[in-house]
mmCIF file of C-alpha atoms in Angstrom:
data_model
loop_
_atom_site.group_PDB
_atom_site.id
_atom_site.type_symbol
_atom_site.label_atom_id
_atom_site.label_comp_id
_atom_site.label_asym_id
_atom_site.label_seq_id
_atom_site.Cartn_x
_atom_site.Cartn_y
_atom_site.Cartn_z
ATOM 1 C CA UNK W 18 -4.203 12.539 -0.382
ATOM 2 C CA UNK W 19 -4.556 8.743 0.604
ATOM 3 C CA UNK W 20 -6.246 10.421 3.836
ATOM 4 C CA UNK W 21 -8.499 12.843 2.153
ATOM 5 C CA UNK W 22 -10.058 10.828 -0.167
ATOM 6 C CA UNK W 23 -11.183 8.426 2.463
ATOM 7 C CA UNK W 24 -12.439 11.209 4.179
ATOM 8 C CA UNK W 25 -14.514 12.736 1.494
ATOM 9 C CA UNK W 26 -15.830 9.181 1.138
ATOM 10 C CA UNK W 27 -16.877 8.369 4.952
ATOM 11 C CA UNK W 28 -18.461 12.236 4.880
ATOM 12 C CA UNK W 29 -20.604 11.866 1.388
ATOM 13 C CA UNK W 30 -21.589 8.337 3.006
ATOM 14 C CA UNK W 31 -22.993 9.955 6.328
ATOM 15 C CA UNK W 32 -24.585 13.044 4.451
ATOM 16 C CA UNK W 33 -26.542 11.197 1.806
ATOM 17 C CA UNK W 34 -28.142 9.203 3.805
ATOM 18 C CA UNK W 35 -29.864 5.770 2.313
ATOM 19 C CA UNK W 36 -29.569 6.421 -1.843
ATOM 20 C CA UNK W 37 -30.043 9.947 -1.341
ATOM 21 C CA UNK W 38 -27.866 12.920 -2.782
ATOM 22 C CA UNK W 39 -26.097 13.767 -5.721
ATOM 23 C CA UNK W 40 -24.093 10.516 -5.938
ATOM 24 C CA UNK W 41 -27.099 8.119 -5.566
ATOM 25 C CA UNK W 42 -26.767 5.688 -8.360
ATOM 26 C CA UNK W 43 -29.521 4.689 -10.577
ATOM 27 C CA UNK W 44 -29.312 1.484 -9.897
ATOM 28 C CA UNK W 45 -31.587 0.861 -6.447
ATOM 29 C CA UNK W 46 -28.799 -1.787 -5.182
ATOM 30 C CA UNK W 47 -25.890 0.500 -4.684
ATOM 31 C CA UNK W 48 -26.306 3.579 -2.225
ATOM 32 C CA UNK W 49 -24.563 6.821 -2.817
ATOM 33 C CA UNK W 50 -22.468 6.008 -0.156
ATOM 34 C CA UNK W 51 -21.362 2.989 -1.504
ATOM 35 C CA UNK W 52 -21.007 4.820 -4.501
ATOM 36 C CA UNK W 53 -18.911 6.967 -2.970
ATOM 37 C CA UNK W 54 -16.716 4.289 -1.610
ATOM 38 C CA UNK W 55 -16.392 2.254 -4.972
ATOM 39 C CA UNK W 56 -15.031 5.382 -6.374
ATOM 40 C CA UNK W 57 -12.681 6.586 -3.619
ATOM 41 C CA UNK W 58 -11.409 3.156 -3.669
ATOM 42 C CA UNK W 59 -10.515 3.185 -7.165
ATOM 43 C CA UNK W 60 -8.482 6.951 -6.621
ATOM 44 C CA UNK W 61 -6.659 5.497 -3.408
ATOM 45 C CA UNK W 62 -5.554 2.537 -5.816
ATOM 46 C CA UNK W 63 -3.686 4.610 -8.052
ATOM 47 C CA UNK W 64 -2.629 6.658 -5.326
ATOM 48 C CA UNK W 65 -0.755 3.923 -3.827
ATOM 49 C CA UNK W 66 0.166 2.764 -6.882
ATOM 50 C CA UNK W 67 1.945 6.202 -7.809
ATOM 51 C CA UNK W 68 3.108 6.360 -4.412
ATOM 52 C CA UNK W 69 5.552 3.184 -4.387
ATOM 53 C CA UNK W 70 6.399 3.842 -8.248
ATOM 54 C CA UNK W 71 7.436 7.338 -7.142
ATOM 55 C CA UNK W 72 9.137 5.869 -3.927
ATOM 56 C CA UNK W 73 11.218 3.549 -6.351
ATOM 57 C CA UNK W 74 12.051 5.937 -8.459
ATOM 58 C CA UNK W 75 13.176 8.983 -6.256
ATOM 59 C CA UNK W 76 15.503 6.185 -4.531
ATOM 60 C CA UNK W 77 17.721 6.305 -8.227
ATOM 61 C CA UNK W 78 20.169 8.607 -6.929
ATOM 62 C CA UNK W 79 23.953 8.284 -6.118
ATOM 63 C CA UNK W 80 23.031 8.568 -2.714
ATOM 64 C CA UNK W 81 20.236 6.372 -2.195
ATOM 65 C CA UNK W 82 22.123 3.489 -4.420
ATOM 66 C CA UNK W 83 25.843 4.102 -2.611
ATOM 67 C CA UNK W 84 25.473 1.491 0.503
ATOM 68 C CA UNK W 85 27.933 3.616 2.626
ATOM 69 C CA UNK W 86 24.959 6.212 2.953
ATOM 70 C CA UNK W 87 21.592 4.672 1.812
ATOM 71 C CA UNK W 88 19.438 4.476 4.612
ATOM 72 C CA UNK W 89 18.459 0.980 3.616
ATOM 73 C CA UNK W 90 22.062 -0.140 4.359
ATOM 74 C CA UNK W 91 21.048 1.053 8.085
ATOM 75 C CA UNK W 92 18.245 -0.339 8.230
ATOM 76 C CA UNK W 93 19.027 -4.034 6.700
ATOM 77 C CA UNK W 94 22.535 -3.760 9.112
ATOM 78 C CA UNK W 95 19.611 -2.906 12.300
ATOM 79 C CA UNK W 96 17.407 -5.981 11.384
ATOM 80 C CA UNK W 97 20.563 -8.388 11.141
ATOM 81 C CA UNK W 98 22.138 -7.302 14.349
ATOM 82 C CA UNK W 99 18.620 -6.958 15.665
ATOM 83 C CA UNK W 100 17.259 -10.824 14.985
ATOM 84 C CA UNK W 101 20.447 -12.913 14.328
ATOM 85 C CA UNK W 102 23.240 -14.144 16.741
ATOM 86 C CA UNK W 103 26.466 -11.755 16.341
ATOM 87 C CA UNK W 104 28.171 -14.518 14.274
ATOM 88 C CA UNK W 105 25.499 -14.805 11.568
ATOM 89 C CA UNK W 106 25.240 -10.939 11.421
ATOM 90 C CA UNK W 107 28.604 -9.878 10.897
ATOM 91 C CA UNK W 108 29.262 -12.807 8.578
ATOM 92 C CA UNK W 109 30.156 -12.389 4.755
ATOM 93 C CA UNK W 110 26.788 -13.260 3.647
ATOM 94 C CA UNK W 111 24.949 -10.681 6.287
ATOM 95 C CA UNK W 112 27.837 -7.582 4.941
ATOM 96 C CA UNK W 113 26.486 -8.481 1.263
ATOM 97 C CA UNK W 114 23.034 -8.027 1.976
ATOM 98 C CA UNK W 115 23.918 -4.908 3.661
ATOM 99 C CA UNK W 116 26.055 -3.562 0.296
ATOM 100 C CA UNK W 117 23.139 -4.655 -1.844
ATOM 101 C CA UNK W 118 20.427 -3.609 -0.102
ATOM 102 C CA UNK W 119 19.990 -0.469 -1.803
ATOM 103 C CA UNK W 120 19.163 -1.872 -5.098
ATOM 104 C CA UNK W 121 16.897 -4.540 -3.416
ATOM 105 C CA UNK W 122 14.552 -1.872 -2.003
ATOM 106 C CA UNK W 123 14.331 -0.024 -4.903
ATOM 107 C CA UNK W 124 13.718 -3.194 -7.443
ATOM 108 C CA UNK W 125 11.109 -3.931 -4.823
ATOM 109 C CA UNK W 126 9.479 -0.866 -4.293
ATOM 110 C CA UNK W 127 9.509 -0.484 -8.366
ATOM 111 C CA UNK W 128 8.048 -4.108 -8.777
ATOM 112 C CA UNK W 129 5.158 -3.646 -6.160
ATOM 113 C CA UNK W 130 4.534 -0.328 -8.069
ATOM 114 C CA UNK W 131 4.587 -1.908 -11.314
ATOM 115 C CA UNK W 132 2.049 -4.118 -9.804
ATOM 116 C CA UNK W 133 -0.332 -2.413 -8.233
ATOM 117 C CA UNK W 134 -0.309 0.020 -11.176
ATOM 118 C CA UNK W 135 -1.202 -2.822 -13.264
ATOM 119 C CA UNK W 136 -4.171 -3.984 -10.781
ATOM 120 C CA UNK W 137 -5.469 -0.567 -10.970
ATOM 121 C CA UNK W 138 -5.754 -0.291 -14.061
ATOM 122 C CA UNK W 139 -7.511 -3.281 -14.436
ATOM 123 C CA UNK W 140 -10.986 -2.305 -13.896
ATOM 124 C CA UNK W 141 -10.193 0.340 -11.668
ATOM 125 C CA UNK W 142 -8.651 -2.042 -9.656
ATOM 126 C CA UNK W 143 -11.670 -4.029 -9.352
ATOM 127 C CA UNK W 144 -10.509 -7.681 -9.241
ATOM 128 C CA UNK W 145 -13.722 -9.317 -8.544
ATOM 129 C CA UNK W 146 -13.649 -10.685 -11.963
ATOM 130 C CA UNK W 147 -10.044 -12.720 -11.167
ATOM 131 C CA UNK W 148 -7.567 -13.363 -14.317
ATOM 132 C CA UNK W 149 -4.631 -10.962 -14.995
ATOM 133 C CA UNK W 150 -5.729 -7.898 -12.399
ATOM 134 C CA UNK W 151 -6.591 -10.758 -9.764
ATOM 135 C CA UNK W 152 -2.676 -12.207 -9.978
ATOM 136 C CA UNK W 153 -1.077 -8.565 -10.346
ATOM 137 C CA UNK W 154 -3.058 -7.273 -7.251
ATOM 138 C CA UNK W 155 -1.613 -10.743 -5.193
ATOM 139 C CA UNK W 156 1.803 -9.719 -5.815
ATOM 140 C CA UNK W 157 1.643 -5.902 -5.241
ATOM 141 C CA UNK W 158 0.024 -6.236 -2.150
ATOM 142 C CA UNK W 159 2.152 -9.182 -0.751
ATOM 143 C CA UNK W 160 5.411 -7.488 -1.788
ATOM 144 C CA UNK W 161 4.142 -4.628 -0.467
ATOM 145 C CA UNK W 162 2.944 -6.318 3.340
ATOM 146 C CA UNK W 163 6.475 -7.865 3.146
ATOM 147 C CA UNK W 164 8.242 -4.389 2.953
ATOM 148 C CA UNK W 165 6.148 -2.713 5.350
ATOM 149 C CA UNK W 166 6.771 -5.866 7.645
ATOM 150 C CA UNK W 167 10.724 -5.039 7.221
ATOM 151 C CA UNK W 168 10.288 -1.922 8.140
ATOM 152 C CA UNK W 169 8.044 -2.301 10.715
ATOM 153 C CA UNK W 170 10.180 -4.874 12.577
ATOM 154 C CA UNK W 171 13.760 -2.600 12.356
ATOM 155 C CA UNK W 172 14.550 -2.238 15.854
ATOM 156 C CA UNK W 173 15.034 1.174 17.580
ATOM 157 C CA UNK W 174 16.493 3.978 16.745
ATOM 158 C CA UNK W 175 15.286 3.942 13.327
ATOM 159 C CA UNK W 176 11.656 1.862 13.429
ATOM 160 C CA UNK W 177 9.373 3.751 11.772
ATOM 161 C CA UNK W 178 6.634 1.147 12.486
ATOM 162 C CA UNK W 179 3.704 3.785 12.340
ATOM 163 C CA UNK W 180 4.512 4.504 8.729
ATOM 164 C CA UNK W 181 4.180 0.470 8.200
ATOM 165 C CA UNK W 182 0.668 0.145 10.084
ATOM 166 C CA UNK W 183 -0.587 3.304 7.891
ATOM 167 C CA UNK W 184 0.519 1.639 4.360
ATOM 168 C CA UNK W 185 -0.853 -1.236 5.057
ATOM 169 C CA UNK W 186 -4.161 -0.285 6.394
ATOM 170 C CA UNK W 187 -4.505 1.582 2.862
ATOM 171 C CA UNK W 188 -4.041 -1.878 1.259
ATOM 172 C CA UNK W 189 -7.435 -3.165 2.109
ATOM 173 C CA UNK W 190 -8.570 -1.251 -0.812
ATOM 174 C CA UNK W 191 -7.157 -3.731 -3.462
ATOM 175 C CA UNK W 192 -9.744 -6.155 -2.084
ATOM 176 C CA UNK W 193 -12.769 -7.091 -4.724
ATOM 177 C CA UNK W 194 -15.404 -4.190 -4.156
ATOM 178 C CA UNK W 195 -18.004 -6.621 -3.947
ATOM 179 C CA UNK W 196 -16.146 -7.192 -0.535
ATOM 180 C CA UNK W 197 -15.465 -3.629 -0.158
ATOM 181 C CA UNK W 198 -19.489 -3.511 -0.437
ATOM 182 C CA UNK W 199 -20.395 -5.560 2.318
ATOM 183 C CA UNK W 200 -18.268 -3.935 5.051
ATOM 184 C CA UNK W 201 -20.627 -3.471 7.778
ATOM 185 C CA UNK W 202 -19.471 0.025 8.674
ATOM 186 C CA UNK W 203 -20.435 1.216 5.149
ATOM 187 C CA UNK W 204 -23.812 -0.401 4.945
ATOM 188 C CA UNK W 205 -26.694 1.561 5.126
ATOM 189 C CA UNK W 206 -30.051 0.191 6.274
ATOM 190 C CA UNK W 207 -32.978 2.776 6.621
ATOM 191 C CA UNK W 208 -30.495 5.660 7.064
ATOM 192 C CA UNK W 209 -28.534 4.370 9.260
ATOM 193 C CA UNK W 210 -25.014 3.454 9.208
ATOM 194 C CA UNK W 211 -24.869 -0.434 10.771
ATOM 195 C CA UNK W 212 -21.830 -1.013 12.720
ATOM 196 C CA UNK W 213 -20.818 2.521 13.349
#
């Protein structure tokens, strides 16, 4: 959905052109297009939002939460022996981040939702203004970077670094719109997109 809404967004900017169309504002300093953008941003903030809350939450099972089979235990056990000398991953504090590595992932995937749900619902997500939505959208998105990092750097067999890249690139979209506004490939000038 993440996808699509992007989508619909880069095809409303190309096909209404320079303020033209059914989603040209009324206000002769924001083109439909970037109309269009403000507004898909603001839907792939809660998406994300939802998505990581949901993530969290699906993970409170018996399965997810038992470390013999959570797939985080795997994971956590592939970055230690991965990164650290045999001695410092098979030591007592390396097994008791694997045990408890269940419940870390899901009280961080349920914290960066918690988050970002808060900094989209701040203005839409908008955090141009700073305060409260500002703060909440620092810590969902820097929780969030530091998962996908995690999982991005799990060695082989299990790296799923592609799912990492995707996430993140979707994070760009908790940046203030006025910066959203002034990406190059969404600025129109005489009908044209610049940049593309």
């Amino acid at each position: 959905q993440t996808d699509a809404a992007l989508l619909l967004a880069l095809l409303l900017e190309a096909t209404i052109g320079a303020g033209k169309g059914p989603l040209a504002s009324a206000e002769p300093r924001e083109s439909g297009g970037e109309r269009a953008l403000r507004e898909a941003a603001a839907t792939v903030r809660w998406q994300m939002a939802l998505f990581y809350t949901s993530a969290g939450f699906w993970k409170l099972n018996e399965s997810f939460l038992d470390a013999r089979y959570s797939c985080s235990s795997i994971y956590m056990a592939q970055l230690l022996a991965g990164y650290l000398p045999p001695s410092l991953a098979t030591s007592a504090p390396a097994i008791t981040l694997v045990q408890y590595s269940p419940f870390a992932v899901v009280s961080g995937e349920l914290f960066v939702g918690a988050a970002l749900l808060l900094a989209a619902f701040k203005n839409g997500g908008d955090i141009s203004s700073g305060g409260f939505g500002l703060a909440a959208t620092r810590v969902g998105v820097s929780l969030a970077l530091v998962l996908h990092l995690g999982i991005a750097l799990t060695p082989p067999p299990n790296n799923v670094g592609a799912f990492s890249v995707l996430m993140a690139t979707r994070l760009f979209l908790f940046a203030p719109e006025r910066l959203l506004g002034g990406l190059a490939f969404f600025t129109q000038a005489g009908g044209q997109c610049v940049g593309c």
